[in-house]
Structures are given as structure tokens and as C-alpha cells.
């Protein structure tokens, strides 16, 4: 073995581990970005849901009023 | 240094890296579980949104009919 290789006998697995650690880190970063987007989607969907529920409630009130008007011939 | 320590001169950083790798792995697994739950929430919220939109459409039709009836004194 060449001297440089011999002095680095223990660095190979370490470099391999470092490479894996970096790979995993990259995946973690990507997942964090994805999770942030998903959190945004959930927040947005919850707002939309609340808005739709409110609209539905308003329409129900209008319909109830229409029924009352019809009953009393107004 | 004791002989055992000396023979393991290169294992210490390797063990440290392995420990970090395992820690990161645990975080990745936890994040995956969380993401799965979030995906479920998004799917559920999308279904609810679609259902509410449909209900809203039906109420709108009922209201439109009520307006027509009123116009024609039915």
C-alpha cells in the first residue's frame, strides 16, 4: 500500500459515514421543506373549511326565512 | 494511554458518527410518521371541502327556486 493510503487506513469508513450523514441530512432538509408546505396546505384548507361552513350557515338562515315567508304568505 | 484505548484510536470518531447517524435516522422516522399523518389530514380536509362545496351548491339551487317561486307568487 502507498504511504498515504496506509496513514488513512481508518479514514475510509469515517468518510463513508460522513457521506451517509450528509446524505441523510439532505433528506432531512428536503422533508422539512415538504412538511412546511404541507403545514401551509393544512392551514389554508382549514380556513377554507371554516369559510364554507359560515357560508352554509348563512344560506341555511336565508332558506329558513324563505320558508317562514312562504308559510305566512309574505 | 491504555492498550485498549490505543488500539481503538480510530474507532472513537467512527462511533460518534454512527451515533449521529442513528440519531438522524430516528428523526427521519419520526418525520415520516408526522408526514403520513399530515397527508391524512390534507386528504380528509379536501374531502370535507368538496362536500361543503356540494352542500353550498344545493342550498344555492334551493334559494334560487325560492326566489323564482316568490316572483311568481307560488
Short mmCIF file of N, CA, C and O in Angstrom, two decimals:
data_model
loop_
_atom_site.label_atom_id
_atom_site.label_comp_id
_atom_site.label_asym_id
_atom_site.label_seq_id
_atom_site.Cartn_x
_atom_site.Cartn_y
_atom_site.Cartn_z
N UNK A 1 0.83 -1.21 0.00
CA UNK A 1 0.00 0.00 0.00
C UNK A 1 0.87 1.27 0.00
O UNK A 1 1.92 1.29 0.62
N UNK A 2 0.45 2.24 -0.66
CA UNK A 2 1.17 3.51 -0.70
C UNK A 2 1.07 4.17 0.69
O UNK A 2 0.10 3.94 1.41
N UNK A 3 2.06 4.96 1.07
CA UNK A 3 2.08 5.54 2.42
C UNK A 3 0.79 6.35 2.71
O UNK A 3 0.24 6.25 3.79
N UNK A 4 0.37 7.10 1.75
CA UNK A 4 -0.83 7.93 2.00
C UNK A 4 -2.04 7.06 2.33
O UNK A 4 -2.84 7.38 3.20
N UNK A 5 -2.13 5.94 1.61
CA UNK A 5 -3.25 5.04 1.85
C UNK A 5 -3.14 4.43 3.25
O UNK A 5 -4.15 4.30 3.95
N UNK A 6 -1.87 4.08 3.60
CA UNK A 6 -1.69 3.42 4.88
C UNK A 6 -2.01 4.36 6.05
O UNK A 6 -2.61 3.97 7.02
N UNK A 7 -1.61 5.61 5.92
CA UNK A 7 -1.86 6.52 7.04
C UNK A 7 -3.37 6.84 7.14
O UNK A 7 -3.86 7.24 8.18
N UNK A 8 -4.07 6.61 6.05
CA UNK A 8 -5.52 6.90 6.06
C UNK A 8 -6.36 5.65 6.28
O UNK A 8 -7.55 5.63 5.98
N UNK A 9 -5.71 4.58 6.84
CA UNK A 9 -6.39 3.30 6.98
C UNK A 9 -7.75 3.43 7.67
O UNK A 9 -8.69 2.73 7.34
N UNK A 10 -7.86 4.34 8.62
CA UNK A 10 -9.11 4.44 9.39
C UNK A 10 -10.04 5.53 8.86
O UNK A 10 -11.13 5.72 9.35
N UNK A 11 -9.59 6.27 7.86
CA UNK A 11 -10.41 7.38 7.38
C UNK A 11 -11.47 6.94 6.39
O UNK A 11 -12.50 7.61 6.24
N UNK A 12 -11.21 5.81 5.73
CA UNK A 12 -12.18 5.37 4.71
C UNK A 12 -13.58 5.15 5.29
O UNK A 12 -14.52 5.76 4.81
N UNK A 13 -13.72 4.32 6.35
CA UNK A 13 -15.08 4.13 6.89
C UNK A 13 -15.66 5.42 7.45
O UNK A 13 -16.85 5.66 7.38
N UNK A 14 -14.75 6.24 7.99
CA UNK A 14 -15.20 7.52 8.55
C UNK A 14 -15.76 8.42 7.45
O UNK A 14 -16.80 9.05 7.62
N UNK A 15 -15.05 8.43 6.31
CA UNK A 15 -15.53 9.23 5.18
C UNK A 15 -16.86 8.71 4.67
O UNK A 15 -17.74 9.47 4.29
N UNK A 16 -16.97 7.38 4.66
CA UNK A 16 -18.21 6.74 4.22
C UNK A 16 -19.36 7.15 5.15
O UNK A 16 -20.46 7.48 4.70
N UNK A 17 -19.07 7.13 6.46
CA UNK A 17 -20.09 7.51 7.44
C UNK A 17 -20.46 8.98 7.28
O UNK A 17 -21.65 9.34 7.35
N UNK A 18 -19.45 9.82 7.04
CA UNK A 18 -19.70 11.24 6.84
C UNK A 18 -20.58 11.47 5.62
O UNK A 18 -21.48 12.31 5.62
N UNK A 19 -20.29 10.71 4.56
CA UNK A 19 -21.07 10.81 3.33
C UNK A 19 -22.53 10.45 3.60
O UNK A 19 -23.45 11.16 3.20
N UNK A 20 -22.70 9.36 4.34
CA UNK A 20 -24.07 8.93 4.68
C UNK A 20 -24.78 9.96 5.54
O UNK A 20 -25.96 10.24 5.38
N UNK A 21 -24.01 10.50 6.49
CA UNK A 21 -24.57 11.52 7.39
C UNK A 21 -25.04 12.73 6.58
O UNK A 21 -26.12 13.27 6.83
N UNK A 22 -24.23 13.12 5.61
CA UNK A 22 -24.59 14.26 4.76
C UNK A 22 -25.80 13.94 3.89
O UNK A 22 -26.68 14.79 3.70
N UNK A 23 -25.84 12.72 3.38
CA UNK A 23 -26.98 12.30 2.56
C UNK A 23 -28.27 12.36 3.38
O UNK A 23 -29.29 12.90 2.93
N UNK A 24 -28.18 11.80 4.59
CA UNK A 24 -29.36 11.81 5.48
C UNK A 24 -29.78 13.23 5.80
O UNK A 24 -30.96 13.54 5.86
N UNK A 25 -28.78 14.08 6.01
CA UNK A 25 -29.06 15.48 6.34
C UNK A 25 -29.83 16.14 5.20
O UNK A 25 -30.79 16.89 5.42
N UNK A 26 -29.38 15.85 3.96
CA UNK A 26 -30.05 16.42 2.79
C UNK A 26 -31.52 15.97 2.74
O UNK A 26 -32.41 16.76 2.44
N UNK A 27 -31.73 14.69 3.04
CA UNK A 27 -33.10 14.17 3.05
C UNK A 27 -33.93 14.88 4.12
O UNK A 27 -35.07 15.28 3.88
N UNK A 28 -33.31 15.06 5.30
CA UNK A 28 -34.00 15.75 6.40
C UNK A 28 -34.40 17.16 5.99
O UNK A 28 -35.53 17.59 6.26
N UNK A 29 -33.50 17.86 5.32
CA UNK A 29 -33.78 19.23 4.89
C UNK A 29 -34.95 19.25 3.90
O UNK A 29 -35.88 20.04 4.02
N UNK A 30 -34.90 18.30 2.94
CA UNK A 30 -35.98 18.20 1.95
C UNK A 30 -37.32 17.91 2.62
O UNK A 30 -38.35 18.49 2.27
N UNK A 31 -37.28 16.99 3.59
CA UNK A 31 -38.51 16.63 4.29
C UNK A 31 -39.07 17.81 5.07
O UNK A 31 -40.28 18.00 5.15
N UNK A 32 -38.16 18.60 5.64
CA UNK A 32 -38.59 19.77 6.39
C UNK A 32 -39.29 20.78 5.47
O UNK A 32 -40.31 21.36 5.84
N UNK A 33 -38.74 20.95 4.28
CA UNK A 33 -39.35 21.86 3.30
C UNK A 33 -40.74 21.34 2.94
O UNK A 33 -41.72 22.10 2.91
N UNK A 34 -40.82 20.03 2.69
CA UNK A 34 -42.09 19.42 2.31
C UNK A 34 -43.12 19.58 3.44
O UNK A 34 -44.29 19.88 3.20
N UNK A 35 -42.65 19.35 4.68
CA UNK A 35 -43.55 19.47 5.83
C UNK A 35 -44.06 20.90 6.00
O UNK A 35 -45.22 21.11 6.37
N UNK A 36 -43.20 21.86 5.72
CA UNK A 36 -43.60 23.26 5.83
C UNK A 36 -44.71 23.55 4.83
O UNK A 36 -45.70 24.21 5.15
N UNK A 37 -44.54 23.00 3.61
CA UNK A 37 -45.56 23.19 2.57
C UNK A 37 -46.87 22.53 2.98
O UNK A 37 -47.96 23.09 2.80
N UNK A 38 -46.76 21.33 3.54
CA UNK A 38 -47.96 20.61 3.96
C UNK A 38 -48.68 21.36 5.08
O UNK A 38 -49.91 21.42 5.10
N UNK A 39 -47.90 21.93 6.01
CA UNK A 39 -48.50 22.71 7.09
C UNK A 39 -49.27 23.89 6.52
O UNK A 39 -50.36 24.22 6.97
N UNK A 40 -48.68 24.52 5.49
CA UNK A 40 -49.35 25.63 4.82
C UNK A 40 -50.65 25.19 4.19
O UNK A 40 -51.67 25.88 4.30
N UNK A 41 -50.61 24.03 3.53
CA UNK A 41 -51.82 23.48 2.89
C UNK A 41 -52.90 23.23 3.92
O UNK A 41 -54.07 23.56 3.70
N UNK A 42 -52.51 22.63 5.05
CA UNK A 42 -53.48 22.31 6.09
C UNK A 42 -54.11 23.59 6.64
O UNK A 42 -55.33 23.68 6.79
N UNK A 43 -53.28 24.59 6.89
CA UNK A 43 -53.79 25.86 7.41
C UNK A 43 -54.78 26.47 6.41
O UNK A 43 -55.87 26.90 6.77
N UNK A 44 -54.39 26.46 5.13
CA UNK A 44 -55.23 27.02 4.09
C UNK A 44 -56.57 26.27 3.98
O UNK A 44 -57.64 26.88 3.89
N UNK A 45 -56.48 24.94 4.00
CA UNK A 45 -57.69 24.13 3.89
C UNK A 45 -58.62 24.35 5.09
O UNK A 45 -59.85 24.38 4.94
N UNK A 46 -58.02 24.52 6.28
CA UNK A 46 -58.84 24.76 7.47
C UNK A 46 -59.57 26.09 7.38
O UNK A 46 -60.74 26.20 7.78
N UNK A 47 -58.88 27.09 6.83
CA UNK A 47 -59.52 28.40 6.66
C UNK A 47 -60.68 28.29 5.66
O UNK A 47 -61.77 28.82 5.91
N UNK A 48 -60.42 27.60 4.54
CA UNK A 48 -61.45 27.41 3.53
C UNK A 48 -62.66 26.69 4.11
O UNK A 48 -63.82 27.07 3.87
N UNK A 49 -62.38 25.66 4.90
CA UNK A 49 -63.46 24.88 5.53
C UNK A 49 -64.31 25.78 6.43
O UNK A 49 -65.55 25.73 6.37
N UNK A 50 -63.64 26.60 7.24
CA UNK A 50 -64.37 27.49 8.15
C UNK A 50 -65.23 28.48 7.37
O UNK A 50 -66.38 28.73 7.73
N UNK A 51 -64.67 28.99 6.27
CA UNK A 51 -65.39 29.95 5.43
C UNK A 51 -66.61 29.31 4.80
O UNK A 51 -67.71 29.89 4.78
N UNK A 52 -66.44 28.09 4.29
CA UNK A 52 -67.55 27.38 3.66
C UNK A 52 -68.64 27.06 4.68
O UNK A 52 -69.84 27.18 4.37
N UNK A 53 -68.24 26.67 5.90
CA UNK A 53 -69.22 26.38 6.96
C UNK A 53 -70.04 27.62 7.27
O UNK A 53 -71.26 27.54 7.47
N UNK A 54 -69.35 28.77 7.29
CA UNK A 54 -70.02 30.03 7.58
C UNK A 54 -71.02 30.37 6.47
O UNK A 54 -72.18 30.72 6.75
N UNK A 55 -70.57 30.22 5.23
CA UNK A 55 -71.46 30.49 4.08
C UNK A 55 -72.68 29.59 4.13
O UNK A 55 -73.80 30.03 3.87
N UNK A 56 -72.44 28.32 4.46
CA UNK A 56 -73.53 27.34 4.54
C UNK A 56 -74.53 27.76 5.61
O UNK A 56 -75.76 27.66 5.41
N UNK A 57 -74.03 28.24 6.72
CA UNK A 57 -74.87 28.67 7.82
C UNK A 57 -75.74 29.86 7.38
O UNK A 57 -76.95 29.90 7.66
N UNK A 58 -75.13 30.78 6.64
CA UNK A 58 -75.88 31.94 6.14
C UNK A 58 -76.98 31.51 5.18
O UNK A 58 -78.11 32.00 5.26
N UNK A 59 -76.66 30.59 4.28
CA UNK A 59 -77.66 30.11 3.31
C UNK A 59 -78.80 29.41 4.04
O UNK A 59 -79.96 29.53 3.65
N UNK A 60 -78.47 28.66 5.09
CA UNK A 60 -79.49 27.97 5.88
C UNK A 60 -80.45 28.98 6.50
O UNK A 60 -81.65 28.77 6.54
N UNK A 61 -79.87 30.07 7.00
CA UNK A 61 -80.72 31.10 7.60
C UNK A 61 -81.63 31.73 6.56
O UNK A 61 -82.82 31.95 6.81
N UNK A 62 -81.08 31.99 5.37
CA UNK A 62 -81.89 32.57 4.28
C UNK A 62 -83.01 31.62 3.89
O UNK A 62 -84.15 32.05 3.68
N UNK A 63 -82.67 30.33 3.80
CA UNK A 63 -83.68 29.33 3.45
C UNK A 63 -84.78 29.25 4.51
O UNK A 63 -85.97 29.15 4.19
N UNK A 64 -84.37 29.31 5.78
CA UNK A 64 -85.34 29.26 6.88
C UNK A 64 -86.27 30.46 6.79
O UNK A 64 -87.49 30.33 6.97
N UNK A 65 -85.71 31.62 6.47
CA UNK A 65 -86.53 32.83 6.32
C UNK A 65 -87.49 32.68 5.16
O UNK A 65 -88.65 33.08 5.24
N UNK A 66 -87.03 32.09 4.05
CA UNK A 66 -87.88 31.89 2.88
C UNK A 66 -89.04 30.98 3.22
O UNK A 66 -90.18 31.20 2.79
N UNK A 67 -88.78 29.96 4.01
CA UNK A 67 -89.84 29.01 4.41
C UNK A 67 -90.87 29.73 5.28
O UNK A 67 -92.08 29.58 5.08
N UNK A 68 -90.37 30.55 6.22
CA UNK A 68 -91.29 31.30 7.10
C UNK A 68 -92.17 32.26 6.27
O UNK A 68 -93.38 32.32 6.45
N UNK A 69 -91.51 32.96 5.33
CA UNK A 69 -92.25 33.89 4.47
C UNK A 69 -93.35 33.16 3.70
O UNK A 69 -94.46 33.65 3.59
N UNK A 70 -92.98 32.00 3.16
CA UNK A 70 -93.94 31.24 2.36
C UNK A 70 -95.12 30.80 3.22
O UNK A 70 -96.28 30.88 2.81
N UNK A 71 -94.82 30.36 4.46
CA UNK A 71 -95.85 29.89 5.39
C UNK A 71 -96.84 30.99 5.68
O UNK A 71 -98.05 30.77 5.78
N UNK A 72 -96.32 32.21 5.84
CA UNK A 72 -97.18 33.35 6.17
C UNK A 72 -97.62 34.13 4.95
O UNK A 72 -98.16 35.23 5.07
N UNK A 73 -97.34 33.60 3.78
CA UNK A 73 -97.74 34.24 2.52
C UNK A 73 -97.17 35.63 2.33
O UNK A 73 -97.82 36.51 1.76
N UNK A 74 -95.94 35.83 2.83
CA UNK A 74 -95.31 37.16 2.68
C UNK A 74 -94.50 37.23 1.38
O UNK A 74 -93.89 36.28 0.98
N UNK B 1 -1.58 6.08 27.53
CA UNK B 1 -2.89 5.52 27.20
C UNK B 1 -2.91 4.00 27.37
O UNK B 1 -1.91 3.34 27.09
N UNK B 2 -3.97 3.46 27.81
CA UNK B 2 -4.11 2.00 27.98
C UNK B 2 -4.13 1.35 26.59
O UNK B 2 -4.53 2.00 25.62
N UNK B 3 -3.66 0.08 26.48
CA UNK B 3 -3.60 -0.56 25.15
C UNK B 3 -4.95 -0.58 24.43
O UNK B 3 -5.04 -0.33 23.25
N UNK B 4 -6.00 -0.85 25.17
CA UNK B 4 -7.33 -0.93 24.52
C UNK B 4 -7.70 0.40 23.89
O UNK B 4 -8.25 0.44 22.80
N UNK B 5 -7.35 1.46 24.62
CA UNK B 5 -7.67 2.78 24.08
C UNK B 5 -6.86 3.05 22.82
O UNK B 5 -7.37 3.60 21.85
N UNK B 6 -5.57 2.60 22.90
CA UNK B 6 -4.70 2.90 21.77
C UNK B 6 -5.12 2.14 20.51
O UNK B 6 -5.10 2.67 19.43
N UNK B 7 -5.54 0.88 20.69
CA UNK B 7 -5.93 0.13 19.50
C UNK B 7 -7.24 0.67 18.90
O UNK B 7 -7.53 0.47 17.75
N UNK B 8 -7.99 1.36 19.75
CA UNK B 8 -9.27 1.89 19.26
C UNK B 8 -9.16 3.37 18.88
O UNK B 8 -10.16 4.07 18.82
N UNK B 9 -7.92 3.80 18.62
CA UNK B 9 -7.70 5.23 18.35
C UNK B 9 -8.63 5.78 17.30
O UNK B 9 -9.07 6.92 17.38
N UNK B 10 -8.97 4.98 16.28
CA UNK B 10 -9.78 5.48 15.18
C UNK B 10 -11.25 5.14 15.34
O UNK B 10 -12.08 5.51 14.51
N UNK B 11 -11.59 4.39 16.37
CA UNK B 11 -12.99 3.98 16.49
C UNK B 11 -13.85 5.04 17.16
O UNK B 11 -15.05 5.09 16.94
N UNK B 12 -13.18 5.88 17.98
CA UNK B 12 -13.97 6.88 18.70
C UNK B 12 -14.76 7.80 17.77
O UNK B 12 -15.97 7.89 17.88
N UNK B 13 -14.10 8.46 16.80
CA UNK B 13 -14.88 9.33 15.92
C UNK B 13 -15.89 8.55 15.09
O UNK B 13 -16.97 9.05 14.77
N UNK B 14 -15.51 7.30 14.76
CA UNK B 14 -16.42 6.46 13.99
C UNK B 14 -17.70 6.17 14.78
O UNK B 14 -18.81 6.23 14.25
N UNK B 15 -17.49 5.86 16.07
CA UNK B 15 -18.65 5.59 16.93
C UNK B 15 -19.51 6.83 17.10
O UNK B 15 -20.74 6.76 17.12
N UNK B 16 -18.84 7.95 17.19
CA UNK B 16 -19.55 9.23 17.31
C UNK B 16 -20.40 9.48 16.05
O UNK B 16 -21.56 9.88 16.13
N UNK B 17 -19.79 9.19 14.89
CA UNK B 17 -20.51 9.38 13.63
C UNK B 17 -21.70 8.42 13.53
O UNK B 17 -22.78 8.80 13.08
N UNK B 18 -21.47 7.19 13.98
CA UNK B 18 -22.54 6.19 13.96
C UNK B 18 -23.70 6.63 14.86
O UNK B 18 -24.86 6.47 14.51
N UNK B 19 -23.33 7.18 16.02
CA UNK B 19 -24.34 7.65 16.96
C UNK B 19 -25.17 8.77 16.31
O UNK B 19 -26.40 8.77 16.35
N UNK B 20 -24.47 9.69 15.65
CA UNK B 20 -25.16 10.79 14.98
C UNK B 20 -26.05 10.28 13.85
O UNK B 20 -27.16 10.77 13.65
N UNK B 21 -25.50 9.30 13.12
CA UNK B 21 -26.26 8.71 12.02
C UNK B 21 -27.55 8.08 12.54
O UNK B 21 -28.62 8.25 11.94
N UNK B 22 -27.44 7.39 13.67
CA UNK B 22 -28.62 6.77 14.26
C UNK B 22 -29.62 7.80 14.76
O UNK B 22 -30.82 7.65 14.61
N UNK B 23 -29.08 8.85 15.36
CA UNK B 23 -29.95 9.94 15.85
C UNK B 23 -30.74 10.56 14.70
O UNK B 23 -31.94 10.76 14.78
N UNK B 24 -30.00 10.85 13.62
CA UNK B 24 -30.64 11.44 12.43
C UNK B 24 -31.69 10.49 11.87
O UNK B 24 -32.76 10.92 11.44
N UNK B 25 -31.35 9.21 11.89
CA UNK B 25 -32.28 8.21 11.37
C UNK B 25 -33.59 8.23 12.18
O UNK B 25 -34.69 8.17 11.61
N UNK B 26 -33.43 8.32 13.50
CA UNK B 26 -34.61 8.36 14.37
C UNK B 26 -35.48 9.57 14.03
O UNK B 26 -36.71 9.49 13.99
N UNK B 27 -34.82 10.71 13.81
CA UNK B 27 -35.56 11.93 13.45
C UNK B 27 -36.30 11.73 12.13
O UNK B 27 -37.46 12.09 11.99
N UNK B 28 -35.59 11.11 11.16
CA UNK B 28 -36.20 10.85 9.86
C UNK B 28 -37.46 9.99 9.99
O UNK B 28 -38.48 10.27 9.37
N UNK B 29 -37.37 8.96 10.83
CA UNK B 29 -38.51 8.06 11.03
C UNK B 29 -39.68 8.83 11.65
O UNK B 29 -40.82 8.71 11.19
N UNK B 30 -39.37 9.65 12.66
CA UNK B 30 -40.41 10.45 13.30
C UNK B 30 -41.07 11.41 12.31
O UNK B 30 -42.29 11.57 12.29
N UNK B 31 -40.22 12.03 11.47
CA UNK B 31 -40.75 12.97 10.48
C UNK B 31 -41.63 12.26 9.47
O UNK B 31 -42.64 12.82 9.02
N UNK B 32 -41.26 11.05 9.12
CA UNK B 32 -42.06 10.29 8.17
C UNK B 32 -43.43 9.98 8.75
O UNK B 32 -44.44 10.07 8.05
N UNK B 33 -43.46 9.62 10.03
CA UNK B 33 -44.73 9.34 10.70
C UNK B 33 -45.60 10.61 10.70
O UNK B 33 -46.79 10.57 10.37
N UNK B 34 -44.95 11.74 11.04
CA UNK B 34 -45.67 13.01 11.09
C UNK B 34 -46.22 13.38 9.71
O UNK B 34 -47.35 13.84 9.58
N UNK B 35 -45.39 13.17 8.69
CA UNK B 35 -45.81 13.49 7.32
C UNK B 35 -46.98 12.63 6.88
O UNK B 35 -47.87 13.10 6.18
N UNK B 36 -46.97 11.38 7.29
CA UNK B 36 -48.06 10.47 6.95
C UNK B 36 -49.36 10.99 7.56
O UNK B 36 -50.41 11.00 6.91
N UNK B 37 -49.27 11.44 8.82
CA UNK B 37 -50.45 11.98 9.50
C UNK B 37 -50.93 13.24 8.79
O UNK B 37 -52.13 13.45 8.62
N UNK B 38 -49.98 14.10 8.41
CA UNK B 38 -50.34 15.34 7.72
C UNK B 38 -51.00 15.05 6.39
O UNK B 38 -51.96 15.72 6.00
N UNK B 39 -50.49 14.04 5.67
CA UNK B 39 -51.10 13.66 4.39
C UNK B 39 -52.54 13.23 4.61
O UNK B 39 -53.43 13.56 3.83
N UNK B 40 -52.76 12.47 5.69
CA UNK B 40 -54.11 12.03 6.03
C UNK B 40 -55.01 13.22 6.31
O UNK B 40 -56.15 13.26 5.84
N UNK B 41 -54.49 14.20 7.06
CA UNK B 41 -55.26 15.40 7.38
C UNK B 41 -55.64 16.15 6.11
O UNK B 41 -56.78 16.60 5.96
N UNK B 42 -54.67 16.30 5.21
CA UNK B 42 -54.93 17.02 3.95
C UNK B 42 -56.00 16.31 3.14
O UNK B 42 -56.93 16.95 2.64
N UNK B 43 -55.89 15.00 3.04
CA UNK B 43 -56.88 14.23 2.28
C UNK B 43 -58.27 14.43 2.89
O UNK B 43 -59.25 14.69 2.19
N UNK B 44 -58.33 14.32 4.22
CA UNK B 44 -59.60 14.47 4.93
C UNK B 44 -60.19 15.87 4.74
O UNK B 44 -61.38 16.02 4.46
N UNK B 45 -59.33 16.88 4.86
CA UNK B 45 -59.79 18.26 4.69
C UNK B 45 -60.28 18.52 3.27
O UNK B 45 -61.27 19.24 3.07
N UNK B 46 -59.60 17.92 2.28
CA UNK B 46 -60.03 18.09 0.88
C UNK B 46 -61.40 17.48 0.64
O UNK B 46 -62.22 18.04 -0.08
N UNK B 47 -61.62 16.32 1.25
CA UNK B 47 -62.93 15.66 1.12
C UNK B 47 -64.02 16.53 1.75
O UNK B 47 -65.08 16.73 1.17
N UNK B 48 -63.72 17.04 2.96
CA UNK B 48 -64.69 17.90 3.66
C UNK B 48 -65.00 19.13 2.82
O UNK B 48 -66.16 19.53 2.70
N UNK B 49 -63.96 19.72 2.26
CA UNK B 49 -64.13 20.92 1.42
C UNK B 49 -65.06 20.62 0.24
O UNK B 49 -65.99 21.40 -0.05
N UNK B 50 -64.82 19.49 -0.43
CA UNK B 50 -65.64 19.12 -1.58
C UNK B 50 -67.09 18.92 -1.17
O UNK B 50 -68.02 19.35 -1.86
N UNK B 51 -67.28 18.28 -0.02
CA UNK B 51 -68.63 18.01 0.49
C UNK B 51 -69.35 19.32 0.81
O UNK B 51 -70.53 19.49 0.46
N UNK B 52 -68.64 20.23 1.46
CA UNK B 52 -69.23 21.53 1.82
C UNK B 52 -69.59 22.32 0.57
O UNK B 52 -70.65 22.96 0.52
N UNK B 53 -68.71 22.28 -0.45
CA UNK B 53 -68.97 22.99 -1.71
C UNK B 53 -70.25 22.45 -2.35
O UNK B 53 -71.05 23.21 -2.88
N UNK B 54 -70.39 21.13 -2.30
CA UNK B 54 -71.57 20.48 -2.87
C UNK B 54 -72.84 20.92 -2.13
O UNK B 54 -73.85 21.29 -2.75
N UNK B 55 -72.77 20.88 -0.80
CA UNK B 55 -73.92 21.31 0.03
C UNK B 55 -74.29 22.75 -0.28
O UNK B 55 -75.46 23.09 -0.41
N UNK B 56 -73.27 23.59 -0.41
CA UNK B 56 -73.47 25.00 -0.69
C UNK B 56 -74.17 25.18 -2.04
O UNK B 56 -75.09 26.00 -2.19
N UNK B 57 -73.77 24.39 -3.01
CA UNK B 57 -74.37 24.43 -4.35
C UNK B 57 -75.85 24.05 -4.27
O UNK B 57 -76.69 24.70 -4.89
N UNK B 58 -76.14 23.02 -3.49
CA UNK B 58 -77.54 22.59 -3.34
C UNK B 58 -78.39 23.68 -2.69
O UNK B 58 -79.51 23.96 -3.13
N UNK B 59 -77.86 24.30 -1.64
CA UNK B 59 -78.58 25.39 -0.95
C UNK B 59 -78.83 26.55 -1.90
O UNK B 59 -79.88 27.17 -1.88
N UNK B 60 -77.82 26.84 -2.74
CA UNK B 60 -77.96 27.93 -3.71
C UNK B 60 -79.10 27.63 -4.68
O UNK B 60 -79.88 28.52 -5.03
N UNK B 61 -79.18 26.37 -5.09
CA UNK B 61 -80.27 25.98 -6.00
C UNK B 61 -81.62 26.13 -5.32
O UNK B 61 -82.57 26.65 -5.91
N UNK B 62 -81.69 25.70 -4.05
CA UNK B 62 -82.94 25.83 -3.29
C UNK B 62 -83.33 27.30 -3.15
O UNK B 62 -84.50 27.64 -3.30
N UNK B 63 -82.35 28.13 -2.86
CA UNK B 63 -82.62 29.57 -2.70
C UNK B 63 -83.09 30.18 -4.02
O UNK B 63 -84.01 31.00 -4.03
N UNK B 64 -82.45 29.76 -5.12
CA UNK B 64 -82.85 30.27 -6.44
C UNK B 64 -84.30 29.89 -6.73
O UNK B 64 -85.09 30.70 -7.22
N UNK B 65 -84.66 28.67 -6.37
CA UNK B 65 -86.04 28.21 -6.57
C UNK B 65 -87.00 29.02 -5.71
O UNK B 65 -88.10 29.38 -6.15
N UNK B 66 -86.61 29.30 -4.48
CA UNK B 66 -87.45 30.08 -3.56
C UNK B 66 -87.68 31.48 -4.13
O UNK B 66 -88.80 32.01 -4.06
N UNK B 67 -86.66 32.07 -4.72
CA UNK B 67 -86.77 33.41 -5.31
C UNK B 67 -87.74 33.38 -6.49
O UNK B 67 -88.62 34.24 -6.63
N UNK B 68 -87.61 32.35 -7.35
CA UNK B 68 -88.50 32.21 -8.51
C UNK B 68 -89.94 32.05 -8.06
O UNK B 68 -90.86 32.69 -8.57
N UNK B 69 -90.13 31.19 -7.05
CA UNK B 69 -91.49 30.96 -6.52
C UNK B 69 -92.10 32.27 -6.03
O UNK B 69 -93.26 32.56 -6.27
N UNK B 70 -91.28 33.04 -5.29
CA UNK B 70 -91.77 34.29 -4.72
C UNK B 70 -92.16 35.26 -5.85
O UNK B 70 -93.20 35.92 -5.78
N UNK B 71 -91.32 35.31 -6.87
CA UNK B 71 -91.55 36.21 -8.01
C UNK B 71 -92.90 35.91 -8.68
O UNK B 71 -93.63 36.80 -9.10
N UNK B 72 -93.18 34.62 -8.80
CA UNK B 72 -94.40 34.19 -9.47
C UNK B 72 -95.54 33.94 -8.49
O UNK B 72 -96.57 33.37 -8.86
N UNK B 73 -95.35 34.32 -7.23
CA UNK B 73 -96.39 34.17 -6.21
C UNK B 73 -96.85 32.74 -6.01
O UNK B 73 -98.02 32.48 -5.75
N UNK B 74 -95.89 31.79 -6.15
CA UNK B 74 -96.24 30.37 -5.95
C UNK B 74 -96.05 29.95 -4.49
O UNK B 74 -95.17 30.39 -3.83
#
